[in-house]
PDB file of N, CA and C in Angstrom:
ATOM      1  N   UNK W  24       0.839  -1.166   0.000  1.00  0.00           N
ATOM      2  CA  UNK W  24       0.000   0.000   0.000  1.00  0.00           C
ATOM      3  C   UNK W  24       0.892   1.240   0.000  1.00  0.00           C
ATOM      4  N   UNK W  25       0.523   2.218  -0.777  1.00  0.00           N
ATOM      5  CA  UNK W  25       1.294   3.457  -0.841  1.00  0.00           C
ATOM      6  C   UNK W  25       0.452   4.609  -0.329  1.00  0.00           C
ATOM      7  N   UNK W  26       1.098   5.731  -0.050  1.00  0.00           N
ATOM      8  CA  UNK W  26       0.411   6.881   0.549  1.00  0.00           C
ATOM      9  C   UNK W  26      -0.827   7.265  -0.234  1.00  0.00           C
ATOM     10  N   UNK W  27      -0.761   7.273  -1.568  1.00  0.00           N
ATOM     11  CA  UNK W  27      -1.933   7.691  -2.347  1.00  0.00           C
ATOM     12  C   UNK W  27      -3.138   6.807  -2.065  1.00  0.00           C
ATOM     13  N   UNK W  28      -2.899   5.539  -1.697  1.00  0.00           N
ATOM     14  CA  UNK W  28      -4.005   4.650  -1.355  1.00  0.00           C
ATOM     15  C   UNK W  28      -4.684   5.066  -0.056  1.00  0.00           C
ATOM     16  N   UNK W  29      -3.981   5.828   0.783  1.00  0.00           N
ATOM     17  CA  UNK W  29      -4.522   6.199   2.082  1.00  0.00           C
ATOM     18  C   UNK W  29      -5.117   7.596   2.112  1.00  0.00           C
ATOM     19  N   UNK W  30      -5.133   8.285   0.991  1.00  0.00           N
ATOM     20  CA  UNK W  30      -5.690   9.632   1.004  1.00  0.00           C
ATOM     21  C   UNK W  30      -7.174   9.604   1.307  1.00  0.00           C
ATOM     22  N   UNK W  31      -7.836   8.548   0.946  1.00  0.00           N
ATOM     23  CA  UNK W  31      -9.209   8.336   1.378  1.00  0.00           C
ATOM     24  C   UNK W  31      -9.142   7.258   2.456  1.00  0.00           C
ATOM     25  N   UNK W  32      -9.424   7.597   3.704  1.00  0.00           N
ATOM     26  CA  UNK W  32      -9.180   6.685   4.819  1.00  0.00           C
ATOM     27  C   UNK W  32     -10.184   5.545   4.885  1.00  0.00           C
ATOM     28  N   UNK W  33     -10.100   4.647   3.925  1.00  0.00           N
ATOM     29  CA  UNK W  33     -11.072   3.566   3.859  1.00  0.00           C
ATOM     30  C   UNK W  33     -10.631   2.328   4.617  1.00  0.00           C
ATOM     31  N   UNK W  34      -9.456   2.383   5.230  1.00  0.00           N
ATOM     32  CA  UNK W  34      -9.035   1.286   6.082  1.00  0.00           C
ATOM     33  C   UNK W  34      -9.463   1.576   7.507  1.00  0.00           C
ATOM     34  N   UNK W  35     -10.161   0.613   8.099  1.00  0.00           N
ATOM     35  CA  UNK W  35     -10.627   0.766   9.471  1.00  0.00           C
ATOM     36  C   UNK W  35      -9.440   0.762  10.434  1.00  0.00           C
ATOM     37  N   UNK W  36      -9.633   1.301  11.636  1.00  0.00           N
ATOM     38  CA  UNK W  36      -8.529   1.355  12.598  1.00  0.00           C
ATOM     39  C   UNK W  36      -7.861   0.009  12.831  1.00  0.00           C
ATOM     40  N   UNK W  37      -8.647  -1.049  12.951  1.00  0.00           N
ATOM     41  CA  UNK W  37      -8.049  -2.358  13.206  1.00  0.00           C
ATOM     42  C   UNK W  37      -7.202  -2.844  12.029  1.00  0.00           C
ATOM     43  N   UNK W  38      -7.575  -2.450  10.816  1.00  0.00           N
ATOM     44  CA  UNK W  38      -6.770  -2.803   9.646  1.00  0.00           C
ATOM     45  C   UNK W  38      -5.463  -2.032   9.611  1.00  0.00           C
ATOM     46  N   UNK W  39      -5.545  -0.747   9.879  1.00  0.00           N
ATOM     47  CA  UNK W  39      -4.341   0.087   9.901  1.00  0.00           C
ATOM     48  C   UNK W  39      -3.387  -0.324  11.007  1.00  0.00           C
ATOM     49  N   UNK W  40      -3.930  -0.750  12.126  1.00  0.00           N
ATOM     50  CA  UNK W  40      -3.100  -1.101  13.276  1.00  0.00           C
ATOM     51  C   UNK W  40      -2.649  -2.562  13.262  1.00  0.00           C
ATOM     52  N   UNK W  41      -3.028  -3.307  12.215  1.00  0.00           N
ATOM     53  CA  UNK W  41      -2.591  -4.695  12.092  1.00  0.00           C
ATOM     54  C   UNK W  41      -3.222  -5.636  13.104  1.00  0.00           C
ATOM     55  N   UNK W  42      -4.415  -5.330  13.558  1.00  0.00           N
ATOM     56  CA  UNK W  42      -5.104  -6.170  14.536  1.00  0.00           C
ATOM     57  C   UNK W  42      -5.956  -7.206  13.809  1.00  0.00           C
ATOM     58  N   UNK W  43      -5.293  -8.186  13.224  1.00  0.00           N
ATOM     59  CA  UNK W  43      -5.967  -9.175  12.389  1.00  0.00           C
ATOM     60  C   UNK W  43      -7.085  -9.903  13.121  1.00  0.00           C
ATOM     61  N   UNK W  44      -6.946 -10.091  14.417  1.00  0.00           N
ATOM     62  CA  UNK W  44      -7.969 -10.798  15.181  1.00  0.00           C
ATOM     63  C   UNK W  44      -9.253  -9.990  15.333  1.00  0.00           C
ATOM     64  N   UNK W  45      -9.204  -8.703  15.026  1.00  0.00           N
ATOM     65  CA  UNK W  45     -10.393  -7.845  15.129  1.00  0.00           C
ATOM     66  C   UNK W  45     -11.009  -7.536  13.767  1.00  0.00           C
ATOM     67  N   UNK W  46     -10.438  -8.060  12.693  1.00  0.00           N
ATOM     68  CA  UNK W  46     -10.917  -7.798  11.337  1.00  0.00           C
ATOM     69  C   UNK W  46     -12.050  -8.758  10.993  1.00  0.00           C
ATOM     70  N   UNK W  47     -13.089  -8.230  10.357  1.00  0.00           N
ATOM     71  CA  UNK W  47     -14.224  -9.047   9.937  1.00  0.00           C
ATOM     72  C   UNK W  47     -15.078  -8.244   8.977  1.00  0.00           C
ATOM     73  N   UNK W  48     -16.290  -8.690   8.694  1.00  0.00           N
ATOM     74  CA  UNK W  48     -17.174  -7.967   7.769  1.00  0.00           C
ATOM     75  C   UNK W  48     -17.374  -6.513   8.171  1.00  0.00           C
ATOM     76  N   UNK W  49     -17.417  -6.253   9.466  1.00  0.00           N
ATOM     77  CA  UNK W  49     -17.588  -4.887   9.974  1.00  0.00           C
ATOM     78  C   UNK W  49     -16.429  -3.991   9.559  1.00  0.00           C
ATOM     79  N   UNK W  50     -15.280  -4.569   9.271  1.00  0.00           N
ATOM     80  CA  UNK W  50     -14.127  -3.792   8.808  1.00  0.00           C
ATOM     81  C   UNK W  50     -14.397  -3.254   7.408  1.00  0.00           C
ATOM     82  N   UNK W  51     -14.958  -4.075   6.547  1.00  0.00           N
ATOM     83  CA  UNK W  51     -15.302  -3.622   5.194  1.00  0.00           C
ATOM     84  C   UNK W  51     -16.414  -2.577   5.237  1.00  0.00           C
ATOM     85  N   UNK W  52     -17.291  -2.674   6.206  1.00  0.00           N
ATOM     86  CA  UNK W  52     -18.387  -1.718   6.310  1.00  0.00           C
ATOM     87  C   UNK W  52     -17.889  -0.338   6.741  1.00  0.00           C
ATOM     88  N   UNK W  53     -16.698  -0.274   7.315  1.00  0.00           N
ATOM     89  CA  UNK W  53     -16.063   1.010   7.625  1.00  0.00           C
ATOM     90  C   UNK W  53     -15.942   1.821   6.334  1.00  0.00           C
ATOM     91  N   UNK W  54     -15.486   1.172   5.259  1.00  0.00           N
ATOM     92  CA  UNK W  54     -15.321   1.861   3.975  1.00  0.00           C
ATOM     93  C   UNK W  54     -16.652   2.394   3.468  1.00  0.00           C
ATOM     94  N   UNK W  55     -17.726   1.666   3.697  1.00  0.00           N
ATOM     95  CA  UNK W  55     -19.054   2.156   3.320  1.00  0.00           C
ATOM     96  C   UNK W  55     -19.360   3.420   4.113  1.00  0.00           C
ATOM     97  N   UNK W  56     -19.032   3.425   5.390  1.00  0.00           N
ATOM     98  CA  UNK W  56     -19.232   4.616   6.212  1.00  0.00           C
ATOM     99  C   UNK W  56     -18.445   5.805   5.688  1.00  0.00           C
ATOM    100  N   UNK W  57     -17.212   5.571   5.255  1.00  0.00           N
ATOM    101  CA  UNK W  57     -16.391   6.644   4.677  1.00  0.00           C
ATOM    102  C   UNK W  57     -17.071   7.201   3.429  1.00  0.00           C
ATOM    103  N   UNK W  58     -17.555   6.309   2.577  1.00  0.00           N
ATOM    104  CA  UNK W  58     -18.200   6.761   1.338  1.00  0.00           C
ATOM    105  C   UNK W  58     -19.498   7.510   1.620  1.00  0.00           C
ATOM    106  N   UNK W  59     -20.295   7.026   2.573  1.00  0.00           N
ATOM    107  CA  UNK W  59     -21.530   7.726   2.928  1.00  0.00           C
ATOM    108  C   UNK W  59     -21.206   9.119   3.460  1.00  0.00           C
ATOM    109  N   UNK W  60     -20.219   9.202   4.325  1.00  0.00           N
ATOM    110  CA  UNK W  60     -19.823  10.476   4.912  1.00  0.00           C
ATOM    111  C   UNK W  60     -19.415  11.459   3.817  1.00  0.00           C
ATOM    112  N   UNK W  61     -18.573  10.987   2.918  1.00  0.00           N
ATOM    113  CA  UNK W  61     -18.107  11.865   1.837  1.00  0.00           C
ATOM    114  C   UNK W  61     -19.243  12.250   0.899  1.00  0.00           C
ATOM    115  N   UNK W  62     -20.122  11.312   0.619  1.00  0.00           N
ATOM    116  CA  UNK W  62     -21.249  11.579  -0.274  1.00  0.00           C
ATOM    117  C   UNK W  62     -22.202  12.609   0.344  1.00  0.00           C
ATOM    118  N   UNK W  63     -22.454  12.501   1.635  1.00  0.00           N
ATOM    119  CA  UNK W  63     -23.420  13.373   2.291  1.00  0.00           C
ATOM    120  C   UNK W  63     -22.847  14.714   2.710  1.00  0.00           C
ATOM    121  N   UNK W  64     -21.525  14.801   2.924  1.00  0.00           N
ATOM    122  CA  UNK W  64     -20.939  16.058   3.416  1.00  0.00           C
ATOM    123  C   UNK W  64     -20.001  16.730   2.427  1.00  0.00           C
ATOM    124  N   UNK W  65     -19.504  15.969   1.451  1.00  0.00           N
ATOM    125  CA  UNK W  65     -18.498  16.508   0.536  1.00  0.00           C
ATOM    126  C   UNK W  65     -17.113  16.543   1.159  1.00  0.00           C
ATOM    127  N   UNK W  66     -16.964  15.961   2.333  1.00  0.00           N
ATOM    128  CA  UNK W  66     -15.693  15.932   3.069  1.00  0.00           C
ATOM    129  C   UNK W  66     -15.342  14.488   3.430  1.00  0.00           C
ATOM    130  N   UNK W  67     -14.066  14.255   3.680  1.00  0.00           N
ATOM    131  CA  UNK W  67     -13.648  12.971   4.222  1.00  0.00           C
ATOM    132  C   UNK W  67     -13.765  13.025   5.744  1.00  0.00           C
ATOM    133  N   UNK W  68     -14.059  11.899   6.386  1.00  0.00           N
ATOM    134  CA  UNK W  68     -14.185  11.919   7.842  1.00  0.00           C
ATOM    135  C   UNK W  68     -12.860  12.147   8.567  1.00  0.00           C
ATOM    136  N   UNK W  69     -11.755  11.845   7.894  1.00  0.00           N
ATOM    137  CA  UNK W  69     -10.425  12.033   8.465  1.00  0.00           C
ATOM    138  C   UNK W  69      -9.538  12.677   7.420  1.00  0.00           C
ATOM    139  N   UNK W  70      -8.682  13.573   7.861  1.00  0.00           N
ATOM    140  CA  UNK W  70      -7.770  14.234   6.944  1.00  0.00           C
ATOM    141  C   UNK W  70      -6.367  14.172   7.518  1.00  0.00           C
ATOM    142  N   UNK W  71      -5.399  14.004   6.639  1.00  0.00           N
ATOM    143  CA  UNK W  71      -3.997  13.991   7.064  1.00  0.00           C
ATOM    144  C   UNK W  71      -3.126  14.335   5.861  1.00  0.00           C
ATOM    145  N   UNK W  72      -1.943  14.819   6.147  1.00  0.00           N
ATOM    146  CA  UNK W  72      -1.014  15.183   5.081  1.00  0.00           C
ATOM    147  C   UNK W  72       0.136  14.190   4.956  1.00  0.00           C
ATOM    148  N   UNK W  73       0.115  13.151   5.809  1.00  0.00           N
ATOM    149  CA  UNK W  73       1.175  12.145   5.749  1.00  0.00           C
ATOM    150  C   UNK W  73       0.604  10.789   6.145  1.00  0.00           C
ATOM    151  N   UNK W  74       1.350   9.768   5.876  1.00  0.00           N
ATOM    152  CA  UNK W  74       0.940   8.416   6.244  1.00  0.00           C
ATOM    153  C   UNK W  74       0.779   8.298   7.757  1.00  0.00           C
ATOM    154  N   UNK W  75       1.749   8.811   8.513  1.00  0.00           N
ATOM    155  CA  UNK W  75       1.661   8.745   9.974  1.00  0.00           C
ATOM    156  C   UNK W  75       0.465   9.560  10.484  1.00  0.00           C
ATOM    157  N   UNK W  76       0.216  10.685   9.855  1.00  0.00           N
ATOM    158  CA  UNK W  76      -0.940  11.494  10.237  1.00  0.00           C
ATOM    159  C   UNK W  76      -2.237  10.738  10.012  1.00  0.00           C
ATOM    160  N   UNK W  77      -2.309   9.992   8.916  1.00  0.00           N
ATOM    161  CA  UNK W  77      -3.511   9.207   8.634  1.00  0.00           C
ATOM    162  C   UNK W  77      -3.672   8.102   9.666  1.00  0.00           C
ATOM    163  N   UNK W  78      -2.587   7.436  10.031  1.00  0.00           N
ATOM    164  CA  UNK W  78      -2.664   6.410  11.072  1.00  0.00           C
ATOM    165  C   UNK W  78      -3.217   7.004  12.365  1.00  0.00           C
ATOM    166  N   UNK W  79      -2.685   8.161  12.750  1.00  0.00           N
ATOM    167  CA  UNK W  79      -3.143   8.808  13.982  1.00  0.00           C
ATOM    168  C   UNK W  79      -4.605   9.227  13.876  1.00  0.00           C
ATOM    169  N   UNK W  80      -4.975   9.837  12.757  1.00  0.00           N
ATOM    170  CA  UNK W  80      -6.347  10.337  12.590  1.00  0.00           C
ATOM    171  C   UNK W  80      -7.368   9.213  12.632  1.00  0.00           C
ATOM    172  N   UNK W  81      -7.134   8.173  11.858  1.00  0.00           N
ATOM    173  CA  UNK W  81      -8.097   7.067  11.793  1.00  0.00           C
ATOM    174  C   UNK W  81      -8.105   6.289  13.104  1.00  0.00           C
ATOM    175  N   UNK W  82      -6.951   6.146  13.722  1.00  0.00           N
ATOM    176  CA  UNK W  82      -6.850   5.351  14.937  1.00  0.00           C
ATOM    177  C   UNK W  82      -7.347   6.020  16.196  1.00  0.00           C
ATOM    178  N   UNK W  83      -7.452   7.350  16.193  1.00  0.00           N
ATOM    179  CA  UNK W  83      -7.797   7.987  17.453  1.00  0.00           C
ATOM    180  C   UNK W  83      -8.745   9.180  17.348  1.00  0.00           C
ATOM    181  N   UNK W  84      -9.020   9.650  16.165  1.00  0.00           N
ATOM    182  CA  UNK W  84      -9.853  10.849  16.022  1.00  0.00           C
ATOM    183  C   UNK W  84     -11.336  10.538  16.123  1.00  0.00           C
ATOM    184  N   UNK W  85     -12.049  11.492  16.624  1.00  0.00           N
ATOM    185  CA  UNK W  85     -13.501  11.425  16.640  1.00  0.00           C
ATOM    186  C   UNK W  85     -14.010  12.056  15.351  1.00  0.00           C
ATOM    187  N   UNK W  86     -14.979  11.419  14.744  1.00  0.00           N
ATOM    188  CA  UNK W  86     -15.548  11.919  13.499  1.00  0.00           C
ATOM    189  C   UNK W  86     -16.492  13.089  13.802  1.00  0.00           C
ATOM    190  N   UNK W  87     -16.347  14.172  13.067  1.00  0.00           N
ATOM    191  CA  UNK W  87     -17.287  15.285  13.178  1.00  0.00           C
ATOM    192  C   UNK W  87     -18.628  14.786  12.642  1.00  0.00           C
ATOM    193  N   UNK W  88     -19.695  14.894  13.406  1.00  0.00           N
ATOM    194  CA  UNK W  88     -20.989  14.412  12.927  1.00  0.00           C
ATOM    195  C   UNK W  88     -21.362  15.075  11.587  1.00  0.00           C
ATOM    196  N   UNK W  89     -21.842  14.282  10.644  1.00  0.00           N
ATOM    197  CA  UNK W  89     -22.176  14.817   9.320  1.00  0.00           C
ATOM    198  C   UNK W  89     -23.105  16.026   9.346  1.00  0.00           C
ATOM    199  N   UNK W  90     -24.040  16.061  10.279  1.00  0.00           N
ATOM    200  CA  UNK W  90     -25.002  17.181  10.328  1.00  0.00           C
ATOM    201  C   UNK W  90     -24.333  18.506  10.685  1.00  0.00           C
ATOM    202  N   UNK W  91     -23.171  18.451  11.319  1.00  0.00           N
ATOM    203  CA  UNK W  91     -22.455  19.702  11.619  1.00  0.00           C
ATOM    204  C   UNK W  91     -21.876  20.308  10.346  1.00  0.00           C
ATOM    205  N   UNK W  92     -21.550  19.457   9.389  1.00  0.00           N
ATOM    206  CA  UNK W  92     -21.013  19.937   8.110  1.00  0.00           C
ATOM    207  C   UNK W  92     -22.107  20.187   7.089  1.00  0.00           C
ATOM    208  N   UNK W  93     -23.160  19.384   7.158  1.00  0.00           N
ATOM    209  CA  UNK W  93     -24.255  19.485   6.193  1.00  0.00           C
ATOM    210  C   UNK W  93     -25.577  19.266   6.930  1.00  0.00           C
ATOM    211  N   UNK W  94     -26.217  20.360   7.347  1.00  0.00           N
ATOM    212  CA  UNK W  94     -27.449  20.252   8.142  1.00  0.00           C
ATOM    213  C   UNK W  94     -28.588  19.507   7.446  1.00  0.00           C
ATOM    214  N   UNK W  95     -28.531  19.366   6.134  1.00  0.00           N
ATOM    215  CA  UNK W  95     -29.600  18.652   5.425  1.00  0.00           C
ATOM    216  C   UNK W  95     -29.529  17.138   5.618  1.00  0.00           C
ATOM    217  N   UNK W  96     -28.437  16.637   6.172  1.00  0.00           N
ATOM    218  CA  UNK W  96     -28.341  15.208   6.464  1.00  0.00           C
ATOM    219  C   UNK W  96     -29.317  14.909   7.604  1.00  0.00           C
ATOM    220  N   UNK W  97     -30.150  13.917   7.411  1.00  0.00           N
ATOM    221  CA  UNK W  97     -31.135  13.586   8.452  1.00  0.00           C
ATOM    222  C   UNK W  97     -30.446  12.972   9.671  1.00  0.00           C
ATOM    223  N   UNK W  98     -31.126  13.028  10.803  1.00  0.00           N
ATOM    224  CA  UNK W  98     -30.585  12.419  12.019  1.00  0.00           C
ATOM    225  C   UNK W  98     -30.405  10.915  11.837  1.00  0.00           C
ATOM    226  N   UNK W  99     -31.357  10.296  11.145  1.00  0.00           N
ATOM    227  CA  UNK W  99     -31.272   8.855  10.909  1.00  0.00           C
ATOM    228  C   UNK W  99     -30.071   8.514  10.026  1.00  0.00           C
ATOM    229  N   UNK W 100     -29.847   9.299   8.984  1.00  0.00           N
ATOM    230  CA  UNK W 100     -28.690   9.063   8.100  1.00  0.00           C
ATOM    231  C   UNK W 100     -27.398   9.254   8.873  1.00  0.00           C
ATOM    232  N   UNK W 101     -27.357  10.266   9.720  1.00  0.00           N
ATOM    233  CA  UNK W 101     -26.163  10.508  10.529  1.00  0.00           C
ATOM    234  C   UNK W 101     -25.877   9.314  11.438  1.00  0.00           C
ATOM    235  N   UNK W 102     -26.914   8.764  12.068  1.00  0.00           N
ATOM    236  CA  UNK W 102     -26.734   7.606  12.952  1.00  0.00           C
ATOM    237  C   UNK W 102     -26.149   6.421  12.188  1.00  0.00           C
ATOM    238  N   UNK W 103     -26.656   6.168  10.974  1.00  0.00           N
ATOM    239  CA  UNK W 103     -26.149   5.063  10.155  1.00  0.00           C
ATOM    240  C   UNK W 103     -24.668   5.278   9.851  1.00  0.00           C
ATOM    241  N   UNK W 104     -24.341   6.471   9.412  1.00  0.00           N
ATOM    242  CA  UNK W 104     -22.969   6.798   9.035  1.00  0.00           C
ATOM    243  C   UNK W 104     -22.024   6.659  10.223  1.00  0.00           C
ATOM    244  N   UNK W 105     -22.405   7.222  11.353  1.00  0.00           N
ATOM    245  CA  UNK W 105     -21.530   7.181  12.527  1.00  0.00           C
ATOM    246  C   UNK W 105     -21.393   5.774  13.090  1.00  0.00           C
ATOM    247  N   UNK W 106     -22.429   4.971  12.964  1.00  0.00           N
ATOM    248  CA  UNK W 106     -22.317   3.579  13.408  1.00  0.00           C
ATOM    249  C   UNK W 106     -21.334   2.825  12.525  1.00  0.00           C
ATOM    250  N   UNK W 107     -21.379   3.056  11.231  1.00  0.00           N
ATOM    251  CA  UNK W 107     -20.430   2.405  10.320  1.00  0.00           C
ATOM    252  C   UNK W 107     -18.999   2.854  10.590  1.00  0.00           C
ATOM    253  N   UNK W 108     -18.825   4.079  11.079  1.00  0.00           N
ATOM    254  CA  UNK W 108     -17.494   4.634  11.330  1.00  0.00           C
ATOM    255  C   UNK W 108     -17.047   4.531  12.787  1.00  0.00           C
ATOM    256  N   UNK W 109     -17.738   3.773  13.592  1.00  0.00           N
ATOM    257  CA  UNK W 109     -17.359   3.655  15.002  1.00  0.00           C
ATOM    258  C   UNK W 109     -15.925   3.156  15.130  1.00  0.00           C
ATOM    259  N   UNK W 110     -15.166   3.751  16.035  1.00  0.00           N
ATOM    260  CA  UNK W 110     -13.777   3.344  16.273  1.00  0.00           C
ATOM    261  C   UNK W 110     -13.696   1.885  16.718  1.00  0.00           C
ATOM    262  N   UNK W 111     -14.581   1.494  17.591  1.00  0.00           N
ATOM    263  CA  UNK W 111     -14.588   0.133  18.124  1.00  0.00           C
ATOM    264  C   UNK W 111     -15.375  -0.767  17.172  1.00  0.00           C
ATOM    265  N   UNK W 112     -14.733  -1.793  16.615  1.00  0.00           N
ATOM    266  CA  UNK W 112     -15.438  -2.681  15.679  1.00  0.00           C
ATOM    267  C   UNK W 112     -16.701  -3.310  16.280  1.00  0.00           C
ATOM    268  N   UNK W 113     -16.711  -3.502  17.595  1.00  0.00           N
ATOM    269  CA  UNK W 113     -17.882  -4.100  18.238  1.00  0.00           C
ATOM    270  C   UNK W 113     -19.091  -3.179  18.211  1.00  0.00           C
ATOM    271  N   UNK W 114     -18.880  -1.901  17.936  1.00  0.00           N
ATOM    272  CA  UNK W 114     -19.967  -0.923  17.887  1.00  0.00           C
ATOM    273  C   UNK W 114     -20.485  -0.701  16.468  1.00  0.00           C
ATOM    274  N   UNK W 115     -19.830  -1.297  15.469  1.00  0.00           N
ATOM    275  CA  UNK W 115     -20.239  -1.135  14.070  1.00  0.00           C
ATOM    276  C   UNK W 115     -21.280  -2.167  13.669  1.00  0.00           C
ATOM    277  N   UNK W 116     -21.802  -1.978  12.465  1.00  0.00           N
ATOM    278  CA  UNK W 116     -22.711  -2.977  11.886  1.00  0.00           C
ATOM    279  C   UNK W 116     -21.993  -4.305  11.799  1.00  0.00           C
ATOM    280  N   UNK W 117     -22.720  -5.377  12.081  1.00  0.00           N
ATOM    281  CA  UNK W 117     -22.131  -6.709  12.053  1.00  0.00           C
ATOM    282  C   UNK W 117     -22.216  -7.346  10.674  1.00  0.00           C
ATOM    283  N   UNK W 118     -23.062  -6.788   9.806  1.00  0.00           N
ATOM    284  CA  UNK W 118     -23.189  -7.350   8.460  1.00  0.00           C
ATOM    285  C   UNK W 118     -23.687  -6.276   7.497  1.00  0.00           C
ATOM    286  N   UNK W 119     -23.443  -6.514   6.226  1.00  0.00           N
ATOM    287  CA  UNK W 119     -23.936  -5.602   5.193  1.00  0.00           C
ATOM    288  C   UNK W 119     -25.457  -5.603   5.173  1.00  0.00           C
ATOM    289  N   UNK W 120     -26.052  -6.726   5.521  1.00  0.00           N
ATOM    290  CA  UNK W 120     -27.514  -6.811   5.562  1.00  0.00           C
ATOM    291  C   UNK W 120     -28.088  -5.837   6.597  1.00  0.00           C
ATOM    292  N   UNK W 121     -27.457  -5.767   7.760  1.00  0.00           N
ATOM    293  CA  UNK W 121     -27.936  -4.841   8.802  1.00  0.00           C
ATOM    294  C   UNK W 121     -27.768  -3.388   8.363  1.00  0.00           C
ATOM    295  N   UNK W 122     -26.639  -3.088   7.749  1.00  0.00           N
ATOM    296  CA  UNK W 122     -26.415  -1.731   7.251  1.00  0.00           C
ATOM    297  C   UNK W 122     -27.430  -1.389   6.155  1.00  0.00           C
ATOM    298  N   UNK W 123     -27.650  -2.316   5.241  1.00  0.00           N
ATOM    299  CA  UNK W 123     -28.602  -2.092   4.150  1.00  0.00           C
ATOM    300  C   UNK W 123     -30.012  -1.869   4.684  1.00  0.00           C
ATOM    301  N   UNK W 124     -30.379  -2.631   5.689  1.00  0.00           N
ATOM    302  CA  UNK W 124     -31.713  -2.475   6.293  1.00  0.00           C
ATOM    303  C   UNK W 124     -31.887  -1.060   6.859  1.00  0.00           C
ATOM    304  N   UNK W 125     -30.871  -0.594   7.583  1.00  0.00           N
ATOM    305  CA  UNK W 125     -30.961   0.760   8.152  1.00  0.00           C
ATOM    306  C   UNK W 125     -30.941   1.836   7.052  1.00  0.00           C
ATOM    307  N   UNK W 126     -30.174   1.613   6.003  1.00  0.00           N
ATOM    308  CA  UNK W 126     -30.162   2.579   4.888  1.00  0.00           C
ATOM    309  C   UNK W 126     -31.522   2.614   4.196  1.00  0.00           C
ATOM    310  N   UNK W 127     -32.172   1.468   4.076  1.00  0.00           N
ATOM    311  CA  UNK W 127     -33.526   1.430   3.489  1.00  0.00           C
ATOM    312  C   UNK W 127     -34.472   2.301   4.311  1.00  0.00           C
ATOM    313  N   UNK W 128     -34.354   2.217   5.630  1.00  0.00           N
ATOM    314  CA  UNK W 128     -35.216   3.029   6.501  1.00  0.00           C
ATOM    315  C   UNK W 128     -34.931   4.516   6.309  1.00  0.00           C
ATOM    316  N   UNK W 129     -33.658   4.866   6.127  1.00  0.00           N
ATOM    317  CA  UNK W 129     -33.272   6.266   5.929  1.00  0.00           C
ATOM    318  C   UNK W 129     -33.857   6.795   4.617  1.00  0.00           C
ATOM    319  N   UNK W 130     -33.826   5.950   3.592  1.00  0.00           N
ATOM    320  CA  UNK W 130     -34.319   6.377   2.281  1.00  0.00           C
ATOM    321  C   UNK W 130     -35.828   6.346   2.245  1.00  0.00           C
TER     322      UNK W 130
END
């Protein structure tokens, strides 16, 4: 992986930190959360100017709630996005089916 691959922080904290025992379907759903965040706000949830900065940002930063950047994002959409981007994998969606179900409700 090279720096340009990390400009969009689609690797979940456990992936970046090499915690293979914590990687699962919820890790891939992190990337969905990144895409939803960017789609709804026009911003990335994490920003950095270096590889080490990206590691620090993704591994320890709190995501600015989407509604603070774009008030037109519904509360329900914000909840879906923030759940997908939870730092702790145990707090994220456990499957794409669960995420899809909640997105259906938002739409």
